[in-house]
Short mmCIF file of C-alpha atoms in Angstrom, two decimals:
data_model
loop_
_atom_site.label_atom_id
_atom_site.label_comp_id
_atom_site.label_asym_id
_atom_site.label_seq_id
_atom_site.Cartn_x
_atom_site.Cartn_y
_atom_site.Cartn_z
CA MET A 1230 47.41 5.40 24.03
CA THR A 1231 45.96 4.59 20.61
CA THR A 1232 44.45 7.62 18.87
CA ILE A 1233 42.41 8.20 15.70
CA PHE A 1234 43.00 11.63 14.15
CA GLY A 1235 44.33 12.72 17.54
CA ILE A 1236 41.26 11.44 19.42
CA PRO A 1237 41.75 8.66 22.00
CA LEU A 1238 40.32 5.38 20.64
CA GLN A 1239 38.14 4.88 23.72
CA ALA A 1240 36.51 8.31 23.35
CA PHE A 1241 36.09 7.76 19.63
CA LEU A 1242 34.41 4.38 20.04
CA GLY A 1243 32.36 5.64 22.98
CA GLN A 1244 30.84 8.39 20.82
CA LEU A 1245 30.38 5.95 17.99
CA LEU A 1246 28.33 3.77 20.37
CA VAL A 1247 26.28 6.78 21.48
CA GLY A 1248 25.71 7.56 17.81
CA LEU A 1249 24.67 3.99 17.11
CA ILE A 1250 22.19 4.02 20.00
CA ASN A 1251 20.70 7.32 18.90
CA GLY A 1252 20.68 5.93 15.35
CA SER A 1253 18.76 2.90 16.59
CA PHE A 1254 15.97 5.14 17.85
CA TYR A 1255 16.11 7.31 14.73
CA ALA A 1256 15.80 4.19 12.58
CA MET A 1257 12.87 2.69 14.52
CA LEU A 1258 10.98 5.96 14.65
CA SER A 1259 11.66 7.01 11.07
CA LEU A 1260 10.67 3.52 9.94
CA GLY A 1261 7.23 3.96 11.54
CA LEU A 1262 6.90 7.41 10.02
CA ALA A 1263 7.95 6.13 6.60
CA ILE A 1264 5.43 3.28 6.74
CA ILE A 1265 2.62 5.63 7.71
CA PHE A 1266 3.55 8.25 5.13
CA GLY A 1267 4.20 5.69 2.40
CA MET A 1268 0.88 3.90 2.83
CA LEU A 1269 -1.46 6.59 4.16
CA GLN A 1270 0.17 9.79 2.84
CA ILE A 1271 -0.20 11.14 6.37
CA ILE A 1272 2.64 13.15 7.88
CA ASN A 1273 2.29 11.74 11.37
CA PHE A 1274 3.35 14.54 13.68
CA ALA A 1275 1.95 12.52 16.59
CA HIS A 1276 4.76 9.98 16.16
CA GLY A 1277 6.95 11.59 18.81
CA ALA A 1278 4.01 11.69 21.19
CA GLN A 1279 3.32 8.00 20.52
CA TYR A 1280 6.97 7.27 21.35
CA MET A 1281 6.54 9.22 24.58
CA LEU A 1282 3.26 7.37 25.21
CA GLY A 1283 5.13 4.06 24.88
CA ALA A 1284 7.70 5.10 27.47
CA PHE A 1285 5.00 6.43 29.81
CA ILE A 1286 2.80 3.34 29.51
CA GLY A 1287 5.86 1.27 30.45
CA TYR A 1288 6.52 3.57 33.38
CA LEU A 1289 2.87 3.47 34.53
CA LEU A 1290 2.65 -0.32 34.16
CA LEU A 1291 5.70 -0.64 36.39
CA THR A 1292 4.70 2.03 38.91
CA TYR A 1293 1.03 1.19 39.39
CA LEU A 1294 0.69 -2.45 38.35
CA GLY A 1295 4.18 -3.77 39.03
CA ILE A 1296 4.46 -5.02 35.46
CA GLY A 1297 8.14 -5.04 34.59
CA TYR A 1298 10.19 -4.39 31.49
CA TRP A 1299 9.88 -7.73 29.70
CA PRO A 1300 6.08 -8.01 29.70
CA ALA A 1301 5.95 -4.29 28.92
CA LEU A 1302 8.07 -4.89 25.84
CA ILE A 1303 5.10 -6.83 24.44
CA LEU A 1304 2.24 -4.93 26.09
CA VAL A 1305 3.37 -1.41 25.23
CA PRO A 1306 3.53 -1.79 21.42
CA VAL A 1307 0.18 -3.60 21.50
CA LEU A 1308 -1.46 -0.84 23.54
CA VAL A 1309 0.07 2.02 21.55
CA GLY A 1310 -0.79 0.19 18.31
CA LEU A 1311 -4.42 -0.20 19.44
CA PHE A 1312 -4.50 3.46 20.41
CA GLY A 1313 -3.22 4.31 16.93
CA MET A 1314 -5.85 2.11 15.28
CA VAL A 1315 -8.65 3.80 17.21
CA ILE A 1316 -7.30 7.23 16.22
CA GLU A 1317 -7.06 6.14 12.59
CA ARG A 1318 -10.62 4.79 12.53
CA LEU A 1319 -12.19 7.72 14.33
CA ALA A 1320 -10.29 10.61 12.80
CA ILE A 1321 -7.46 10.03 10.33
CA SER A 1322 -9.60 7.89 8.02
CA ARG A 1323 -11.76 10.96 7.45
CA LEU A 1324 -8.76 12.87 6.15
CA TYR A 1325 -7.78 10.56 3.26
CA GLY A 1326 -8.16 12.21 -0.09
CA VAL A 1327 -7.92 15.75 1.23
CA ASP A 1328 -4.82 17.94 1.34
CA PRO A 1329 -2.09 16.21 3.45
CA LEU A 1330 -1.88 19.45 5.41
CA TYR A 1331 -5.06 18.44 7.25
CA GLY A 1332 -3.47 15.17 8.40
CA LEU A 1333 -0.38 17.04 9.51
CA LEU A 1334 -2.44 19.58 11.46
CA PHE A 1335 -4.56 16.89 13.06
CA THR A 1336 -1.59 14.80 14.19
CA PHE A 1337 0.22 17.93 15.36
CA GLY A 1338 -2.81 18.77 17.50
CA LEU A 1339 -2.95 15.20 18.78
CA ALA A 1340 0.73 15.40 19.76
CA LEU A 1341 0.14 18.63 21.68
CA LEU A 1342 -2.89 17.08 23.39
CA LEU A 1343 -1.01 13.96 24.50
CA GLU A 1344 1.98 15.97 25.67
CA GLY A 1345 -0.28 18.39 27.49
CA VAL A 1346 -2.08 15.62 29.35
CA PHE A 1347 1.17 14.02 30.56
CA ARG A 1348 2.69 17.40 31.40
CA TYR A 1349 -0.37 18.21 33.48
CA TYR A 1350 -0.11 15.04 35.52
CA TYR A 1351 3.65 14.41 35.59
CA GLY A 1352 5.34 17.77 34.99
CA VAL A 1353 8.26 18.20 32.63
CA SER A 1354 10.98 16.59 34.70
CA GLY A 1355 12.00 13.07 33.77
CA ASN A 1356 10.91 9.96 35.61
CA PRO A 1357 13.49 7.20 36.04
CA TYR A 1358 12.91 3.71 34.64
CA SER A 1359 15.39 1.12 35.82
CA VAL A 1360 17.35 -1.07 33.50
CA PRO A 1361 16.06 -4.66 33.86
CA ALA A 1362 18.31 -6.83 36.03
CA LEU A 1363 19.18 -9.17 33.17
CA LEU A 1364 20.58 -6.29 31.12
CA SER A 1365 22.20 -4.23 33.87
CA GLY A 1366 25.94 -3.66 34.12
CA GLY A 1367 28.40 -3.74 31.32
CA THR A 1368 31.15 -5.64 29.70
CA ASN A 1369 34.73 -4.66 29.01
CA LEU A 1370 35.50 -5.16 25.34
CA GLY A 1371 39.17 -4.39 25.89
CA PHE A 1372 39.08 -1.17 23.93
CA MET A 1373 35.91 0.20 25.59
CA PHE A 1374 33.28 -0.46 28.23
CA LEU A 1375 29.92 -1.48 26.74
CA PRO A 1376 26.78 -1.05 28.87
CA ILE A 1377 24.78 -4.21 28.19
CA TYR A 1378 21.43 -2.43 27.94
CA ARG A 1379 22.75 -0.13 25.23
CA GLY A 1380 24.05 -3.09 23.29
CA TRP A 1381 20.60 -4.68 23.67
CA VAL A 1382 18.93 -1.54 22.29
CA VAL A 1383 21.08 -1.71 19.16
CA VAL A 1384 20.42 -5.43 18.65
CA ALA A 1385 16.67 -5.09 19.35
CA SER A 1386 16.43 -2.15 16.99
CA LEU A 1387 18.22 -4.06 14.21
CA ILE A 1388 15.86 -7.03 14.70
CA VAL A 1389 12.76 -4.82 14.68
CA CYS A 1390 13.87 -2.72 11.70
CA PHE A 1391 14.90 -5.59 9.46
CA GLY A 1392 11.97 -7.70 10.63
CA THR A 1393 9.61 -4.91 9.61
CA TRP A 1394 11.46 -4.46 6.33
CA ALA A 1395 11.09 -8.21 5.64
CA LEU A 1396 7.39 -8.06 6.54
CA ILE A 1397 6.82 -5.33 3.98
CA GLU A 1398 9.15 -6.52 1.25
CA LYS A 1399 8.89 -10.30 1.50
CA THR A 1400 5.38 -11.26 2.58
CA ARG A 1401 1.93 -11.36 1.01
CA LEU A 1402 0.69 -8.79 3.53
CA GLY A 1403 3.61 -6.57 2.56
CA SER A 1404 2.74 -6.87 -1.13
CA TYR A 1405 -0.82 -5.74 -0.32
CA LEU A 1406 0.62 -2.76 1.52
CA ARG A 1407 2.99 -1.84 -1.30
CA ALA A 1408 0.32 -2.26 -3.96
CA ALA A 1409 -2.17 -0.24 -1.89
CA THR A 1410 0.39 2.57 -1.77
CA GLU A 1411 0.37 2.72 -5.57
CA ASN A 1412 -3.32 2.21 -6.36
CA PRO A 1413 -5.55 1.59 -3.32
CA ARG A 1414 -8.81 1.58 -5.29
CA LEU A 1415 -7.65 -1.12 -7.67
CA VAL A 1416 -6.31 -3.26 -4.82
CA GLN A 1417 -9.70 -2.89 -3.17
CA ALA A 1418 -11.42 -3.87 -6.42
CA PHE A 1419 -9.31 -7.05 -6.35
CA GLY A 1420 -11.01 -7.98 -3.07
CA VAL A 1421 -8.55 -6.65 -0.47
CA ASN A 1422 -10.09 -4.76 2.43
CA VAL A 1423 -7.92 -1.67 2.03
CA PRO A 1424 -9.56 0.44 4.77
CA LEU A 1425 -8.73 -2.32 7.26
CA LEU A 1426 -5.21 -2.47 5.82
CA LEU A 1427 -4.77 1.25 6.41
CA THR A 1428 -5.97 0.93 9.99
CA LEU A 1429 -3.51 -1.91 10.59
CA THR A 1430 -0.73 0.11 8.96
CA TYR A 1431 -1.28 3.09 11.21
CA GLY A 1432 -1.45 0.68 14.14
CA LEU A 1433 1.87 -0.89 13.09
CA GLY A 1434 3.55 2.50 12.73
CA SER A 1435 2.24 3.56 16.14
CA ALA A 1436 3.32 0.24 17.69
CA LEU A 1437 6.85 0.80 16.39
CA ALA A 1438 6.87 4.22 18.05
CA GLY A 1439 5.59 2.67 21.29
CA LEU A 1440 8.25 -0.06 21.16
CA ALA A 1441 10.95 2.57 20.64
CA GLY A 1442 9.49 4.39 23.66
CA ILE A 1443 9.72 1.43 26.04
CA LEU A 1444 13.23 0.61 24.75
CA ALA A 1445 14.21 4.23 25.37
CA ALA A 1446 12.74 4.44 28.87
CA PRO A 1447 15.80 3.02 30.70
CA VAL A 1448 18.23 5.02 28.50
CA TYR A 1449 16.63 8.44 28.68
CA GLN A 1450 14.33 9.70 31.41
CA VAL A 1451 10.60 9.16 30.85
CA SER A 1452 9.38 12.66 30.17
CA PRO A 1453 6.39 14.23 28.37
CA LEU A 1454 8.86 16.16 26.21
CA MET A 1455 10.97 13.20 25.10
CA GLY A 1456 9.01 12.82 21.86
CA SER A 1457 8.96 16.44 20.81
CA ASP A 1458 12.73 16.64 21.42
CA LEU A 1459 13.27 13.82 18.98
CA ILE A 1460 10.57 14.14 16.35
CA ILE A 1461 12.15 16.96 14.33
CA VAL A 1462 15.40 15.00 14.00
CA VAL A 1463 13.42 11.93 12.98
CA PHE A 1464 11.57 13.91 10.30
CA ALA A 1465 14.96 15.03 8.98
CA VAL A 1466 16.02 11.37 8.84
CA VAL A 1467 12.88 10.47 6.86
CA VAL A 1468 13.48 13.33 4.42
CA VAL A 1469 17.11 12.30 3.88
CA GLY A 1470 16.12 8.65 3.40
CA GLY A 1471 13.27 9.52 1.05
CA MET A 1472 9.70 10.07 2.21
CA GLY A 1473 8.00 6.70 2.39
CA SER A 1474 11.11 4.62 1.73
CA ILE A 1475 11.33 1.79 4.27
CA LEU A 1476 14.93 0.83 3.59
CA GLY A 1477 15.85 4.51 3.32
CA ALA A 1478 14.47 5.19 6.80
CA ILE A 1479 16.43 2.30 8.34
CA VAL A 1480 19.77 2.91 6.65
CA THR A 1481 19.57 6.69 7.07
CA GLY A 1482 18.54 6.37 10.72
CA TYR A 1483 21.65 4.44 11.67
CA THR A 1484 23.92 6.43 9.36
CA LEU A 1485 22.82 9.82 10.64
CA GLY A 1486 23.05 8.60 14.24
CA LEU A 1487 26.66 7.62 13.56
CA ALA A 1488 27.32 10.90 11.73
CA GLU A 1489 26.00 12.77 14.77
CA GLY A 1490 28.22 10.68 17.07
CA LEU A 1491 31.32 11.30 14.96
CA THR A 1492 30.59 15.02 14.85
CA LYS A 1493 30.52 15.01 18.65
CA VAL A 1494 34.06 13.64 18.54
CA PHE A 1495 35.55 15.98 15.98
CA TYR A 1496 33.48 19.15 16.21
CA PRO A 1497 31.05 18.96 19.17
CA GLU A 1498 29.60 22.44 18.51
CA ALA A 1499 28.05 21.15 15.26
CA SER A 1500 26.67 17.87 16.62
CA ASN A 1501 23.13 19.22 16.98
CA LEU A 1502 23.22 20.66 13.48
CA VAL A 1503 24.90 18.01 11.40
CA ILE A 1504 21.73 16.04 10.60
CA PHE A 1505 19.97 19.18 9.40
CA VAL A 1506 22.98 20.24 7.32
CA ILE A 1507 22.94 16.81 5.66
CA MET A 1508 19.19 17.16 5.10
CA VAL A 1509 19.65 20.52 3.37
CA VAL A 1510 22.42 19.15 1.14
CA VAL A 1511 20.36 16.07 0.23
CA LEU A 1512 17.30 18.18 -0.54
CA LEU A 1513 19.38 20.36 -2.85
CA VAL A 1514 21.11 17.50 -4.64
CA ARG A 1515 18.45 14.77 -4.54
CA PRO A 1516 15.07 16.19 -3.48
CA ALA A 1517 13.38 12.76 -3.39
CA GLY A 1518 15.90 11.63 -0.74
CA LEU A 1519 18.71 9.09 -0.98
CA PHE A 1520 16.34 6.12 -1.34
CA GLY A 1521 13.29 7.97 -2.68
CA ARG A 1522 11.40 6.71 -5.73
CA ASP A 1523 12.78 9.41 -8.04
CA ALA A 1524 16.35 8.85 -6.93
CA MET B 590 -24.54 -22.86 -23.30
CA ALA B 591 -26.41 -19.93 -21.84
CA GLU B 592 -28.83 -20.54 -19.00
CA ASN B 593 -32.12 -18.68 -18.74
CA ALA B 594 -31.12 -16.28 -15.98
CA PRO B 595 -28.30 -13.91 -16.88
CA LEU B 596 -25.15 -14.13 -14.76
CA LEU B 597 -24.84 -10.35 -14.87
CA ARG B 598 -27.85 -8.10 -15.20
CA VAL B 599 -27.59 -4.33 -15.32
CA ARG B 600 -30.78 -2.26 -15.35
CA GLY B 601 -31.11 1.51 -15.63
CA LEU B 602 -27.53 2.16 -14.57
CA ASN B 603 -26.72 5.83 -14.10
CA ALA B 604 -23.29 7.02 -13.01
CA TRP B 605 -21.65 10.34 -12.30
CA TYR B 606 -18.12 11.71 -12.14
CA GLY B 607 -18.67 14.46 -9.60
CA GLU B 608 -21.44 16.55 -11.16
CA SER B 609 -20.92 15.10 -14.62
CA HIS B 610 -23.63 12.60 -15.56
CA ALA B 611 -21.76 9.89 -17.49
CA LEU B 612 -24.19 6.96 -17.78
CA HIS B 613 -27.86 7.48 -18.63
CA GLY B 614 -29.66 4.25 -17.86
CA VAL B 615 -27.48 1.43 -19.20
CA ASP B 616 -29.23 -1.92 -19.62
CA LEU B 617 -27.33 -5.08 -20.42
CA GLU B 618 -27.21 -8.77 -19.65
CA VAL B 619 -24.46 -11.33 -19.88
CA PHE B 620 -25.23 -15.02 -19.64
CA ARG B 621 -22.99 -17.64 -18.11
CA GLY B 622 -20.20 -18.68 -20.48
CA GLU B 623 -20.82 -15.85 -22.91
CA THR B 624 -18.34 -13.33 -24.25
CA VAL B 625 -20.10 -10.03 -24.75
CA THR B 626 -18.48 -6.91 -26.14
CA LEU B 627 -19.41 -3.30 -25.51
CA LEU B 628 -18.61 -1.31 -28.62
CA GLY B 629 -18.62 2.44 -29.03
CA ARG B 630 -16.47 5.46 -29.65
CA ASN B 631 -14.22 7.07 -27.09
CA GLY B 632 -16.09 8.71 -24.26
CA VAL B 633 -19.48 7.03 -24.71
CA GLY B 634 -19.33 5.37 -21.29
CA LYS B 635 -17.93 1.88 -21.93
CA THR B 636 -15.19 2.10 -19.32
CA THR B 637 -17.54 3.90 -16.95
CA THR B 638 -19.97 1.00 -17.29
CA LEU B 639 -17.32 -1.53 -16.26
CA ARG B 640 -16.05 0.65 -13.42
CA SER B 641 -19.59 1.14 -12.16
CA ILE B 642 -20.29 -2.60 -12.22
CA VAL B 643 -17.11 -3.30 -10.25
CA GLY B 644 -17.93 -0.49 -7.81
CA LEU B 645 -14.96 1.76 -8.56
CA ILE B 646 -17.50 4.47 -9.35
CA ARG B 647 -19.65 4.81 -6.26
CA LYS B 648 -21.96 7.61 -7.43
CA ARG B 649 -24.39 5.41 -9.31
CA THR B 650 -28.03 4.38 -9.33
CA GLY B 651 -29.92 1.52 -10.92
CA GLU B 652 -29.62 -2.22 -10.52
CA ILE B 653 -26.59 -4.46 -10.84
CA ALA B 654 -27.19 -8.12 -10.08
CA PHE B 655 -24.52 -10.80 -10.36
CA ASP B 656 -25.50 -14.44 -10.03
CA GLY B 657 -28.67 -13.24 -8.33
CA ASN B 658 -26.83 -11.05 -5.80
CA ASP B 659 -27.28 -7.30 -5.63
CA LEU B 660 -23.90 -5.59 -6.15
CA MET B 661 -25.11 -2.03 -5.67
CA HIS B 662 -24.77 -2.03 -1.92
CA LEU B 663 -21.61 -4.09 -1.58
CA PRO B 664 -18.43 -2.33 -0.44
CA LEU B 665 -15.84 -2.18 -3.22
CA HIS B 666 -13.71 -5.02 -1.86
CA ARG B 667 -16.69 -7.41 -1.73
CA THR B 668 -17.43 -7.25 -5.50
CA ALA B 669 -14.46 -9.48 -6.32
CA HIS B 670 -15.66 -11.95 -3.70
CA ALA B 671 -18.97 -12.12 -5.55
CA GLY B 672 -16.99 -13.57 -8.48
CA ILE B 673 -16.08 -10.63 -10.75
CA GLY B 674 -12.49 -9.98 -11.82
CA PHE B 675 -11.59 -6.61 -13.31
CA VAL B 676 -8.75 -5.97 -15.76
CA PRO B 677 -8.46 -2.19 -16.13
CA GLU B 678 -7.55 -0.33 -19.29
CA GLU B 679 -4.30 0.94 -17.73
CA ARG B 680 -3.56 -2.70 -16.71
CA GLY B 681 -2.80 -1.76 -13.11
CA ILE B 682 0.53 -3.55 -12.87
CA PHE B 683 2.27 -2.53 -9.65
CA ALA B 684 5.77 -1.12 -10.02
CA THR B 685 6.86 -2.06 -6.50
CA LEU B 686 5.88 -5.71 -7.02
CA SER B 687 7.64 -8.43 -9.02
CA VAL B 688 5.77 -10.39 -11.69
CA ASP B 689 5.26 -13.19 -9.16
CA GLU B 690 3.93 -10.78 -6.54
CA ASN B 691 1.63 -9.10 -9.07
CA LEU B 692 0.37 -12.51 -10.09
CA VAL B 693 -0.60 -13.62 -6.60
CA LEU B 694 -1.78 -10.22 -5.38
CA PRO B 695 -5.56 -10.61 -5.88
CA PRO B 696 -6.94 -12.88 -3.16
CA VAL B 697 -8.49 -16.20 -4.15
CA VAL B 698 -12.24 -15.64 -3.87
CA ALA B 699 -13.54 -19.08 -4.87
CA LYS B 700 -12.39 -22.57 -5.69
CA GLY B 701 -11.74 -23.44 -9.31
CA GLY B 702 -9.05 -20.90 -10.11
CA MET B 703 -5.90 -21.89 -11.97
CA SER B 704 -2.71 -22.69 -10.12
CA VAL B 705 0.36 -20.54 -10.67
CA GLU B 706 1.97 -23.40 -12.62
CA GLU B 707 -1.08 -23.71 -14.88
CA ILE B 708 -0.93 -19.97 -15.46
CA PHE B 709 2.76 -20.17 -16.32
CA ASP B 710 1.98 -22.98 -18.79
CA LEU B 711 -0.48 -20.61 -20.43
CA PHE B 712 1.92 -17.64 -20.28
CA PRO B 713 5.48 -18.99 -20.58
CA ASN B 714 6.86 -15.43 -21.00
CA LEU B 715 5.69 -14.54 -17.52
CA LYS B 716 7.43 -17.57 -16.05
CA GLU B 717 10.72 -16.51 -17.62
CA ARG B 718 10.36 -13.06 -16.09
CA ARG B 719 8.72 -13.99 -12.80
CA ASN B 720 11.32 -12.13 -10.72
CA SER B 721 11.31 -8.96 -12.84
CA GLN B 722 9.63 -5.80 -11.67
CA GLY B 723 6.05 -5.85 -13.02
CA THR B 724 6.33 -2.58 -14.91
CA LYS B 725 9.57 -3.67 -16.65
CA LEU B 726 7.53 -6.03 -18.83
CA SER B 727 6.52 -5.06 -22.36
CA GLY B 728 3.00 -3.71 -22.89
CA GLY B 729 1.82 -7.08 -24.18
CA GLU B 730 3.36 -8.98 -21.28
CA GLN B 731 1.79 -6.53 -18.81
CA GLN B 732 -1.59 -7.15 -20.42
CA MET B 733 -1.05 -10.91 -20.15
CA LEU B 734 -0.10 -10.46 -16.48
CA ALA B 735 -3.16 -8.29 -15.83
CA ILE B 736 -5.41 -11.05 -17.19
CA ALA B 737 -3.38 -13.92 -15.72
CA ARG B 738 -3.59 -12.67 -12.15
CA MET B 739 -7.38 -12.86 -12.31
CA LEU B 740 -7.33 -16.49 -13.41
CA ARG B 741 -5.90 -17.59 -10.06
CA THR B 742 -8.72 -16.07 -8.07
CA GLY B 743 -11.55 -18.36 -9.08
CA VAL B 744 -13.75 -15.53 -10.40
CA THR B 745 -16.45 -16.66 -12.79
CA MET B 746 -16.58 -13.47 -14.85
CA LEU B 747 -13.91 -11.19 -16.26
CA LEU B 748 -14.46 -7.54 -17.11
CA LEU B 749 -11.78 -6.58 -19.63
CA ASP B 750 -11.30 -2.94 -20.53
CA GLU B 751 -9.68 -2.50 -23.94
CA PRO B 752 -7.15 -5.31 -23.56
CA THR B 753 -5.69 -4.77 -27.06
CA GLU B 754 -5.11 -1.04 -26.82
CA GLY B 755 -1.65 -0.01 -28.01
CA LEU B 756 -0.45 -3.56 -28.59
CA ALA B 757 1.30 -5.05 -31.64
CA PRO B 758 -0.89 -7.18 -33.97
CA VAL B 759 0.87 -10.39 -32.98
CA ILE B 760 0.08 -9.70 -29.30
CA VAL B 761 -3.51 -8.80 -30.14
CA GLN B 762 -3.81 -12.14 -31.89
CA ARG B 763 -2.38 -13.93 -28.82
CA ILE B 764 -4.87 -12.18 -26.55
CA GLY B 765 -7.67 -13.20 -28.91
CA GLU B 766 -6.53 -16.83 -28.67
CA LEU B 767 -6.35 -16.53 -24.92
CA LEU B 768 -9.91 -15.21 -24.65
CA VAL B 769 -11.16 -18.06 -26.83
CA GLU B 770 -9.33 -20.51 -24.56
CA LEU B 771 -10.82 -18.90 -21.42
CA LYS B 772 -14.25 -19.07 -22.97
CA ALA B 773 -13.70 -22.76 -23.69
CA ARG B 774 -12.90 -23.20 -20.00
CA GLY B 775 -16.29 -21.67 -19.15
CA MET B 776 -15.24 -18.13 -18.24
CA THR B 777 -17.86 -15.43 -18.77
CA ILE B 778 -16.39 -12.27 -20.27
CA LEU B 779 -17.61 -8.72 -20.67
CA LEU B 780 -15.21 -6.95 -22.98
CA VAL B 781 -14.88 -3.27 -23.82
CA GLU B 782 -13.29 -2.73 -27.23
CA GLN B 783 -12.93 -0.18 -29.94
CA ASN B 784 -11.21 -2.70 -32.19
CA PHE B 785 -14.33 -4.36 -33.53
CA ARG B 786 -12.39 -6.69 -35.85
CA PHE B 787 -10.75 -8.16 -32.77
CA ALA B 788 -14.06 -8.22 -30.93
CA SER B 789 -15.82 -9.99 -33.78
CA ARG B 790 -13.37 -12.88 -33.48
CA VAL B 791 -14.03 -13.48 -29.78
CA ALA B 792 -17.53 -12.21 -28.94
CA ASP B 793 -20.85 -14.04 -28.94
CA ARG B 794 -22.85 -10.81 -28.76
CA PHE B 795 -22.35 -7.08 -29.03
CA TYR B 796 -23.86 -4.07 -27.34
CA LEU B 797 -23.49 -0.69 -29.01
CA MET B 798 -23.13 2.35 -26.76
CA GLU B 799 -23.68 6.03 -27.48
CA HIS B 800 -24.04 8.99 -25.16
CA GLY B 801 -23.88 6.95 -21.97
CA LYS B 802 -26.43 4.30 -22.87
CA VAL B 803 -26.85 1.10 -24.83
CA VAL B 804 -28.43 1.90 -28.21
CA GLY B 805 -28.44 -1.53 -29.76
CA GLY B 806 -27.24 -5.08 -29.63
CA PHE B 807 -26.97 -8.17 -31.79
CA PRO B 808 -25.36 -11.62 -31.82
CA VAL B 809 -22.18 -12.24 -33.77
CA ASN B 810 -24.00 -14.21 -36.51
CA GLU B 811 -25.97 -11.05 -37.37
CA LEU B 812 -22.84 -8.94 -37.67
CA SER B 813 -23.00 -8.57 -41.45
CA SER B 814 -26.57 -7.27 -41.35
CA HIS B 815 -25.64 -4.63 -38.74
CA MET B 816 -22.56 -3.24 -40.47
CA GLY B 817 -24.29 0.04 -41.28
CA GLU B 818 -25.31 0.58 -37.68
CA LEU B 819 -21.85 -0.40 -36.58
CA HIS B 820 -20.20 2.08 -38.94
CA GLU B 821 -22.47 4.81 -37.66
CA VAL B 822 -21.77 4.07 -33.99
CA LEU B 823 -18.05 3.42 -34.31
CA GLY B 824 -17.34 5.84 -37.14
CA VAL B 825 -15.34 3.20 -39.03
#
């Protein structure tokens, strides 16, 4: 049997795949967080709850309306994005220009509220969401068995992450967003409706969380706690990548997912800690993060 | 050249930074096609006047009318759509945007603006560096870019805040030539300057400001007879 550092190749690659899948979710979620922080200077603690909301909306659409995975893949981000836009207009927009702590506290409260509502109605145990028929089963790659849905998650995440990166870095809308991050008042004086831009930005970040939620539903159980379990890790990813850095969030998301997977192979006891150890080291050596502006 | 009704009319403009009362009833008019310069020492309210007209300072009272439209109650992003382009003192070049992206950032608000190619003909340096990061340009090139990006938008009036500040004489001369060229193309310009020698080469009229209000004004052909007043106001 082929081994790598004494570990069977199949086990090694299996954990690498798990790491890549986790990394896909880290990347999508940290990307949304980075966009929101970069443009709005809001530390969106509700991001995990919006991810959970995405998974739950998918679950509810299927359970009560019979709307399956594929339509949900479109509907869920739209609904979560609209929810985010309403929240931004009604509440978050009132917090611009004050200490970012207020935004953090508000979104933290919102996360608790959303989680509380779903816990009240659905308890804390997970609800199953079936893998769509088209993506069920797996394929034997020769050296490992690849579940098709998990492969789809990685591909979908790569498309979404680099599509979002291209939107921000390569389009006119993206240049408005980047310029508004630097000097929103001047961009507004040029004739750009910056308040609308901020609403759309928060909606986009929320939609990304919702999309990650519906993608995650068949992989993990749909549970009110699924967001809070993940959000701290995702914040660590954003810090390592550099607060507000789009590319940093994407690259760091995948890299830390893989690092976590590899740690599970070589030293499983540290697998839950490795991301935080990396975060501490990065903060000590490069406080702005690996891709941060000051780096 | 000038029509009877001013393109920009400011009456009794007061403005505040927090509790600090910065403008005390500024009155001024700029007619279509004119280049008018606000002169005055540091801190007399020249920049505040421009920022209040654009709407960047929201705590303000008085009247600001542009082409017959009241600007006082417009949201900030609508002022540009009324036809006013603002070039701030700090130039406002965006570090995360390339020269090209900086150039096309302000939305086109009316027909009649220059095309990107026409702008590059006017500013060949910018064309050579179109893919560079905006803030990697020299100070003079950044100033050119700050003005150039407004020419695309179709605005009919430019508000320029100290465009020559900190620039080498050869660049100052180039900006002077540029303003004369823009004027020849029919652009109306309200310029804030401390460099009155530069201003005297490009302006049709001057307003003198002291203590947050306009204390005098004269056309360029009366410059020699107002030198004493000018020395007193500018301290030169």
